[in-house]
Short mmCIF file of C-alpha atoms in Angstrom, two decimals:
data_model
loop_
_atom_site.label_atom_id
_atom_site.label_comp_id
_atom_site.label_asym_id
_atom_site.label_seq_id
_atom_site.Cartn_x
_atom_site.Cartn_y
_atom_site.Cartn_z
CA UNK A 1197 103.35 134.05 155.38
CA UNK A 1198 99.73 135.49 155.51
CA UNK A 1199 101.13 138.87 154.14
CA UNK A 1200 102.61 137.08 151.38
CA UNK A 1201 99.33 135.14 150.55
CA UNK A 1202 97.31 138.31 150.83
CA UNK A 1203 99.49 140.24 148.46
CA UNK A 1204 99.58 137.26 146.02
CA UNK A 1205 95.83 136.88 146.14
CA UNK A 1206 95.45 140.72 145.51
CA UNK A 1207 97.74 140.44 142.54
CA UNK A 1208 95.63 137.49 141.17
CA UNK A 1209 92.48 139.32 141.58
CA UNK A 1210 93.74 142.46 139.93
CA UNK A 1211 94.96 140.30 136.85
CA UNK A 1212 91.68 138.52 136.67
CA UNK A 1213 89.76 141.87 136.57
CA UNK A 1214 92.02 143.27 133.79
CA UNK A 1215 91.64 140.00 131.73
CA UNK A 1216 87.82 140.29 132.19
CA UNK A 1217 87.55 143.92 131.79
CA UNK A 1218 86.98 143.83 127.84
CA UNK A 1219 84.43 141.17 128.23
CA UNK A 1220 82.34 143.59 130.30
CA UNK A 1221 82.68 146.49 127.80
CA UNK A 1222 83.01 144.67 124.46
CA UNK A 1223 80.39 146.90 123.08
CA UNK A 1224 82.01 150.22 124.29
CA UNK A 1225 85.04 150.80 122.13
CA UNK A 1226 85.75 154.14 123.60
CA UNK A 1227 86.10 152.72 127.23
CA UNK A 1228 88.39 150.10 125.87
CA UNK A 1229 90.44 152.69 124.03
CA UNK A 1230 90.81 154.72 127.24
CA UNK A 1231 91.92 151.92 129.33
CA UNK A 1232 94.45 150.73 126.80
CA UNK A 1233 95.83 154.28 126.44
CA UNK A 1234 96.02 154.32 130.25
CA UNK A 1235 98.12 151.11 130.10
CA UNK A 1236 100.50 152.73 127.60
CA UNK A 1237 100.93 155.70 130.00
CA UNK A 1238 101.53 153.26 132.95
CA UNK A 1239 104.50 151.56 130.98
CA UNK A 1240 106.15 154.94 130.55
CA UNK A 1241 105.64 155.90 134.06
CA UNK A 1242 107.22 152.79 135.40
CA UNK A 1243 110.33 153.89 133.48
CA UNK A 1244 110.15 157.33 135.01
CA UNK A 1245 109.56 155.64 138.49
CA UNK A 1246 112.71 153.48 138.12
CA UNK A 1247 114.85 156.62 137.62
CA UNK A 1248 113.13 159.08 139.94
CA UNK A 1249 111.59 156.84 142.54
CA UNK A 1250 114.42 154.28 142.96
CA UNK A 1251 117.43 156.13 141.94
CA UNK A 1252 116.61 159.63 142.88
CA UNK A 1253 117.10 161.33 139.56
CA UNK A 1254 114.27 163.23 138.32
CA UNK A 1255 114.30 163.31 134.41
CA UNK A 1256 112.05 166.03 132.63
CA UNK A 1257 112.78 164.71 129.37
CA UNK A 1258 110.62 161.51 129.55
CA UNK A 1259 108.01 162.87 127.20
CA UNK A 1260 110.62 163.51 124.63
CA UNK A 1261 111.77 159.89 124.74
CA UNK A 1262 108.23 158.84 124.65
CA UNK A 1263 107.94 160.94 121.41
CA UNK A 1264 111.14 159.32 120.02
CA UNK A 1265 109.64 155.93 120.44
CA UNK A 1266 106.51 157.02 118.79
CA UNK A 1267 108.20 158.83 115.79
CA UNK A 1268 110.55 156.04 115.31
CA UNK A 1269 107.72 153.53 114.78
CA UNK A 1270 105.66 156.06 112.65
CA UNK A 1271 108.77 156.75 110.41
CA UNK A 1272 109.80 153.28 110.12
CA UNK A 1273 106.50 151.85 109.16
CA UNK A 1274 105.05 154.67 107.03
CA UNK A 1275 108.26 155.76 105.23
CA UNK A 1276 110.55 152.87 105.37
CA UNK A 1277 107.85 150.06 105.06
CA UNK A 1278 109.07 148.06 107.83
CA UNK A 1279 107.17 145.38 109.58
CA UNK A 1280 105.73 146.88 112.77
CA UNK A 1281 107.35 144.41 115.21
CA UNK A 1282 110.80 145.10 113.71
CA UNK A 1283 109.97 148.94 113.90
CA UNK A 1284 109.00 148.53 117.56
CA UNK A 1285 112.26 146.82 118.22
CA UNK A 1286 114.34 149.34 116.55
CA UNK A 1287 112.40 152.23 118.23
CA UNK A 1288 113.30 151.07 121.62
CA UNK A 1289 116.99 150.59 120.65
CA UNK A 1290 117.04 154.12 119.01
CA UNK A 1291 115.54 155.66 122.27
CA UNK A 1292 118.08 153.80 124.42
CA UNK A 1293 120.92 154.84 122.03
CA UNK A 1294 119.81 158.48 122.32
CA UNK A 1295 119.23 158.02 126.01
CA UNK A 1296 122.73 156.71 126.57
CA UNK A 1297 124.29 159.63 124.68
CA UNK A 1298 122.11 162.25 126.54
CA UNK A 1299 122.49 160.44 129.73
CA UNK A 1300 126.46 160.61 129.65
CA UNK A 1301 126.23 164.34 129.73
CA UNK A 1302 123.17 164.73 131.90
CA UNK A 1303 124.58 162.59 134.73
CA UNK A 1304 127.47 164.90 135.19
CA UNK A 1305 124.97 167.20 136.91
CA UNK A 1306 123.01 166.56 140.29
CA UNK A 1307 119.63 167.17 141.66
CA UNK A 1308 117.94 170.21 140.37
CA UNK A 1309 120.63 170.84 137.72
CA UNK A 1310 119.96 167.28 136.43
CA UNK A 1311 116.21 168.10 136.16
CA UNK A 1312 116.87 171.36 134.51
CA UNK A 1313 119.15 170.01 131.91
CA UNK A 1314 116.82 167.17 131.01
CA UNK A 1315 113.94 169.68 130.78
CA UNK A 1316 116.00 171.44 128.11
CA UNK A 1317 116.89 168.22 126.38
CA UNK A 1318 113.27 167.34 126.27
CA UNK A 1319 112.41 170.88 124.84
CA UNK A 1320 115.11 170.44 122.18
CA UNK A 1321 113.60 167.04 121.20
CA UNK A 1322 110.28 168.78 120.84
CA UNK A 1323 111.77 171.47 118.73
CA UNK A 1324 113.43 168.96 116.50
CA UNK A 1325 110.19 167.10 115.89
CA UNK A 1326 108.38 170.31 115.28
CA UNK A 1327 110.93 171.80 112.69
CA UNK A 1328 112.09 168.61 110.86
CA UNK A 1329 109.17 168.59 108.49
CA UNK A 1330 110.68 166.37 106.01
CA UNK A 1331 110.99 163.37 108.58
CA UNK A 1332 108.44 164.01 111.19
CA UNK A 1333 105.89 165.96 109.18
CA UNK A 1334 106.35 169.05 111.51
CA UNK A 1335 103.20 170.58 112.89
CA UNK A 1336 101.14 168.28 110.55
CA UNK A 1337 102.55 165.15 112.26
CA UNK A 1338 102.52 161.63 110.94
CA UNK A 1339 99.11 159.97 109.59
CA UNK A 1340 98.33 156.54 108.93
CA UNK A 1341 100.51 154.45 111.22
CA UNK A 1342 99.74 150.93 110.67
CA UNK A 1343 98.36 148.62 113.38
CA UNK A 1344 100.61 145.77 114.56
CA UNK A 1345 101.09 143.10 112.08
CA UNK A 1346 99.31 139.73 112.62
CA UNK A 1347 101.19 136.98 114.41
CA UNK A 1348 99.95 133.72 112.74
CA UNK A 1349 96.18 133.63 113.33
CA UNK A 1350 96.28 136.46 115.82
CA UNK A 1351 95.20 139.80 114.44
CA UNK A 1352 95.11 143.16 116.10
CA UNK A 1353 92.29 144.96 114.12
CA UNK A 1354 89.78 145.16 117.04
CA UNK A 1355 89.91 147.14 120.20
CA UNK A 1356 89.88 144.14 122.34
CA UNK A 1357 92.92 142.58 120.58
CA UNK A 1358 94.84 145.95 121.06
CA UNK A 1359 93.65 145.99 124.61
CA UNK A 1360 95.20 142.45 125.51
CA UNK A 1361 98.40 143.34 123.36
CA UNK A 1362 99.08 146.32 125.46
CA UNK A 1363 98.26 144.40 128.70
CA UNK A 1364 100.80 141.92 127.80
CA UNK A 1365 103.47 144.51 127.42
CA UNK A 1366 102.27 146.18 130.51
CA UNK A 1367 102.63 142.90 132.62
CA UNK A 1368 106.12 142.30 131.14
CA UNK A 1369 107.02 145.85 132.18
CA UNK A 1370 105.81 145.30 135.89
CA UNK A 1371 107.74 141.95 135.88
CA UNK A 1372 110.90 143.69 134.75
CA UNK A 1373 110.38 146.43 137.27
CA UNK A 1374 109.74 144.03 140.17
CA UNK A 1375 112.84 142.07 139.30
CA UNK A 1376 114.92 145.11 139.21
CA UNK A 1377 113.59 146.50 142.40
CA UNK A 1378 114.09 143.21 144.37
CA UNK A 1379 117.59 142.57 143.05
CA UNK A 1380 121.11 143.78 143.90
CA UNK A 1381 120.68 146.41 141.23
CA UNK A 1382 117.49 147.79 142.83
CA UNK A 1383 119.18 147.91 146.16
CA UNK A 1384 122.06 149.78 144.56
CA UNK A 1385 119.81 152.31 143.12
CA UNK A 1386 117.98 152.68 146.63
CA UNK A 1387 121.68 153.31 148.11
CA UNK A 1388 122.33 155.96 145.36
CA UNK A 1389 118.97 157.67 146.13
CA UNK A 1390 119.55 157.72 149.89
CA UNK A 1391 123.27 159.00 149.67
CA UNK A 1392 125.33 159.09 146.57
CA UNK A 1393 128.44 159.86 148.74
CA UNK A 1394 127.86 157.13 151.11
CA UNK A 1395 127.20 154.72 148.19
CA UNK A 1396 130.45 155.57 146.78
CA UNK A 1397 132.35 155.01 149.98
CA UNK A 1398 130.62 151.52 149.80
CA UNK A 1399 132.54 150.94 146.37
CA UNK A 1400 129.49 151.52 144.32
CA UNK A 1401 130.28 152.99 140.86
CA UNK A 1402 127.46 155.68 141.03
CA UNK A 1403 127.99 157.02 137.48
CA UNK A 1404 127.71 153.76 135.73
CA UNK A 1405 124.58 152.69 137.85
CA UNK A 1406 122.87 156.04 137.06
CA UNK A 1407 123.63 155.80 133.45
CA UNK A 1408 122.16 152.20 133.41
CA UNK A 1409 119.06 153.31 135.29
CA UNK A 1410 118.65 156.24 132.86
CA UNK A 1411 118.76 154.04 129.93
CA UNK A 1412 116.41 151.42 131.41
CA UNK A 1413 113.94 154.51 132.04
CA UNK A 1414 114.01 155.77 128.60
CA UNK A 1415 113.60 152.10 127.28
CA UNK A 1416 110.24 151.86 128.84
CA UNK A 1417 109.37 155.39 127.27
CA UNK A 1418 110.42 154.18 124.03
CA UNK A 1419 108.24 151.08 124.15
CA UNK A 1420 105.34 152.89 125.33
CA UNK A 1421 105.73 155.54 122.52
CA UNK A 1422 105.76 152.84 120.04
CA UNK A 1423 102.54 151.30 121.30
CA UNK A 1424 100.99 154.61 121.48
CA UNK A 1425 101.78 155.26 117.78
CA UNK A 1426 100.20 151.95 116.76
CA UNK A 1427 97.08 152.65 118.91
CA UNK A 1428 96.38 156.28 117.95
CA UNK A 1429 97.73 155.90 114.26
CA UNK A 1430 98.30 159.78 114.39
CA UNK A 1431 101.09 161.53 116.38
CA UNK A 1432 102.10 165.23 116.45
CA UNK A 1433 104.91 167.15 118.14
CA UNK A 1434 102.69 167.80 121.27
CA UNK A 1435 103.48 164.35 122.73
CA UNK A 1436 106.98 165.61 123.37
CA UNK A 1437 105.79 168.78 124.94
CA UNK A 1438 106.36 169.73 128.71
CA UNK A 1439 102.70 169.31 129.23
CA UNK A 1440 103.09 165.67 128.67
CA UNK A 1441 106.17 165.19 130.95
CA UNK A 1442 104.42 167.03 133.72
CA UNK A 1443 101.20 164.95 133.27
CA UNK A 1444 103.28 161.74 133.47
CA UNK A 1445 105.03 163.32 136.60
CA UNK A 1446 101.52 164.24 138.20
CA UNK A 1447 100.41 160.54 137.66
CA UNK A 1448 103.40 159.21 139.43
CA UNK A 1449 103.59 161.69 142.37
CA UNK A 1450 99.79 161.08 142.97
CA UNK A 1451 99.90 157.39 142.80
CA UNK A 1452 103.26 156.97 144.99
CA UNK A 1453 106.74 157.78 143.64
CA UNK A 1454 109.16 155.04 144.56
CA UNK A 1455 106.33 152.38 144.92
CA UNK A 1456 105.41 149.49 142.60
CA UNK A 1457 101.57 150.13 142.61
CA UNK A 1458 101.88 153.96 142.34
CA UNK A 1459 102.17 154.36 138.62
CA UNK A 1460 98.96 152.10 138.08
CA UNK A 1461 96.87 153.78 140.75
CA UNK A 1462 97.89 157.40 139.88
CA UNK A 1463 97.41 157.04 136.08
CA UNK A 1464 94.04 155.03 136.38
CA UNK A 1465 92.67 157.67 138.87
CA UNK A 1466 93.51 160.74 136.79
CA UNK A 1467 92.80 159.16 133.37
CA UNK A 1468 89.15 158.31 134.56
CA UNK A 1469 88.84 161.40 136.48
CA UNK A 1470 89.51 163.54 133.30
CA UNK A 1471 86.81 161.49 131.57
CA UNK A 1472 84.24 162.51 134.15
CA UNK A 1473 85.43 166.14 134.09
CA UNK A 1474 85.59 166.60 130.37
CA UNK A 1475 83.21 169.69 130.59
CA UNK A 1476 85.86 171.29 132.70
CA UNK A 1477 88.81 170.57 130.34
CA UNK A 1478 89.96 174.00 130.15
CA UNK A 1479 89.90 174.51 133.87
CA UNK A 1480 91.05 170.99 134.91
CA UNK A 1481 94.21 172.22 136.56
CA UNK A 1482 92.12 174.28 138.93
CA UNK A 1483 90.79 171.03 140.08
CA UNK A 1484 94.05 168.70 139.87
CA UNK A 1485 96.32 171.53 140.97
CA UNK A 1486 95.03 171.64 144.59
CA UNK A 1487 94.81 167.78 144.99
CA UNK A 1488 98.44 167.54 143.72
CA UNK A 1489 99.48 170.14 146.09
CA UNK A 1490 97.77 168.63 149.05
CA UNK A 1491 99.22 165.15 148.33
CA UNK A 1492 102.77 166.59 147.98
CA UNK A 1493 102.48 168.38 151.29
CA UNK A 1494 100.86 165.79 153.37
CA UNK A 1495 101.63 162.48 151.61
CA UNK A 1496 104.83 163.01 149.55
CA UNK A 1497 104.75 159.23 148.76
CA UNK A 1498 101.30 159.57 147.11
CA UNK A 1499 98.30 157.36 147.80
CA UNK A 1500 100.22 154.06 147.85
CA UNK A 1501 102.61 155.62 150.33
CA UNK A 1502 99.75 156.93 152.43
CA UNK A 1503 98.08 153.53 152.60
CA UNK A 1504 101.38 151.92 153.51
CA UNK A 1505 101.91 154.46 156.33
CA UNK A 1506 98.44 153.86 157.69
CA UNK A 1507 98.93 150.15 157.63
CA UNK A 1508 102.11 150.47 159.51
CA UNK A 1509 100.51 152.69 162.06
CA UNK A 1510 97.78 150.19 162.68
CA UNK A 1511 100.06 147.26 162.70
CA UNK A 1512 102.35 149.16 165.30
CA UNK A 1513 99.34 150.05 167.40
CA UNK A 1514 98.12 146.32 167.30
CA UNK A 1515 101.49 145.14 168.36
CA UNK A 1516 101.57 147.52 171.20
CA UNK A 1517 98.04 146.59 172.27
CA UNK A 1518 99.13 143.02 172.27
CA UNK A 1519 102.24 143.53 174.19
CA UNK A 1520 100.09 145.46 176.68
CA UNK A 1521 97.59 142.81 176.93
CA UNK A 1522 100.53 140.20 177.43
CA UNK A 1523 102.15 142.53 180.19
CA UNK A 1524 98.73 142.75 181.94
CA UNK A 1525 98.13 139.08 181.87
CA UNK A 1526 101.68 138.36 183.34
CA UNK A 1527 101.23 140.93 186.12
CA UNK A 1528 97.79 139.25 187.03
CA UNK A 1529 99.33 135.93 187.03
CA UNK A 1530 102.03 136.86 189.27
CA UNK A 1531 99.74 138.48 191.79
CA UNK A 1532 97.56 135.32 191.92
CA UNK A 1533 100.74 133.32 192.60
CA UNK A 1534 101.58 135.56 195.49
CA UNK A 1535 98.00 135.26 196.86
#
């Protein structure tokens, strides 16, 4: 019971801090922009975590689906003149549709073959965006993407308003992820990750479940891409590049793949570390590379996984200490009775 209360208190504390953050930096638009951007990336990485962390399928096309969501919103608002909210909904549906079509083929492969196929699919999405100048603007990209339309008296013209809007979508994404992870569906995904053959012997339709997991994963990417387009208001083909997908993967691995807090911790850590190391932008991988390598070798479940392991270790030591103390006490009582 105390563990549940401590976890709940921790969640409440983090939520309060995130709600009060804009009030502390109301005069610093750049800090608000960076934190809002980090929240958008976290949404995308939660989608990657559902597929890679819980189902065991590493997709390297995630940046491509992120770009599909962003360009869908950009094209639908700037060229078709649609309302942002309708464009965002259609962007998620378009991303899910393309993800479904690619997933049917991709999930015929397994393990590293699946990763290679999705890497190729992601690169094809990048080439399509880069070459299709009539629709995407090619290398010039799309400019002048509008901010979200007002909802009644609520307008999204200020950085604080955009911060709270993205925070709302992030909280919804976390809620959906938690519901999936702790449901029968989440346990099914874990069974597939641990042993697909064993899951099949238990009567689990692994193909359908992996396809559903893939579609859910890309829907998060599409949502994040749509929000990214409205925040930045200019998008180029580089958001579909391999650099972007490996950045997402780095955030996830460092934070903790297959954990609920990993996407948040990994993303915020690296986003703000990059801000403090701006003078080393050209050589940042010389710094991040060794950090990532050490974490993969010694803590394959990332920072959150390491914390969980240490907590489990100390709890075990505490139980052993209590057991030893109880045994010694019982021994002393028996000797005193004999005397």
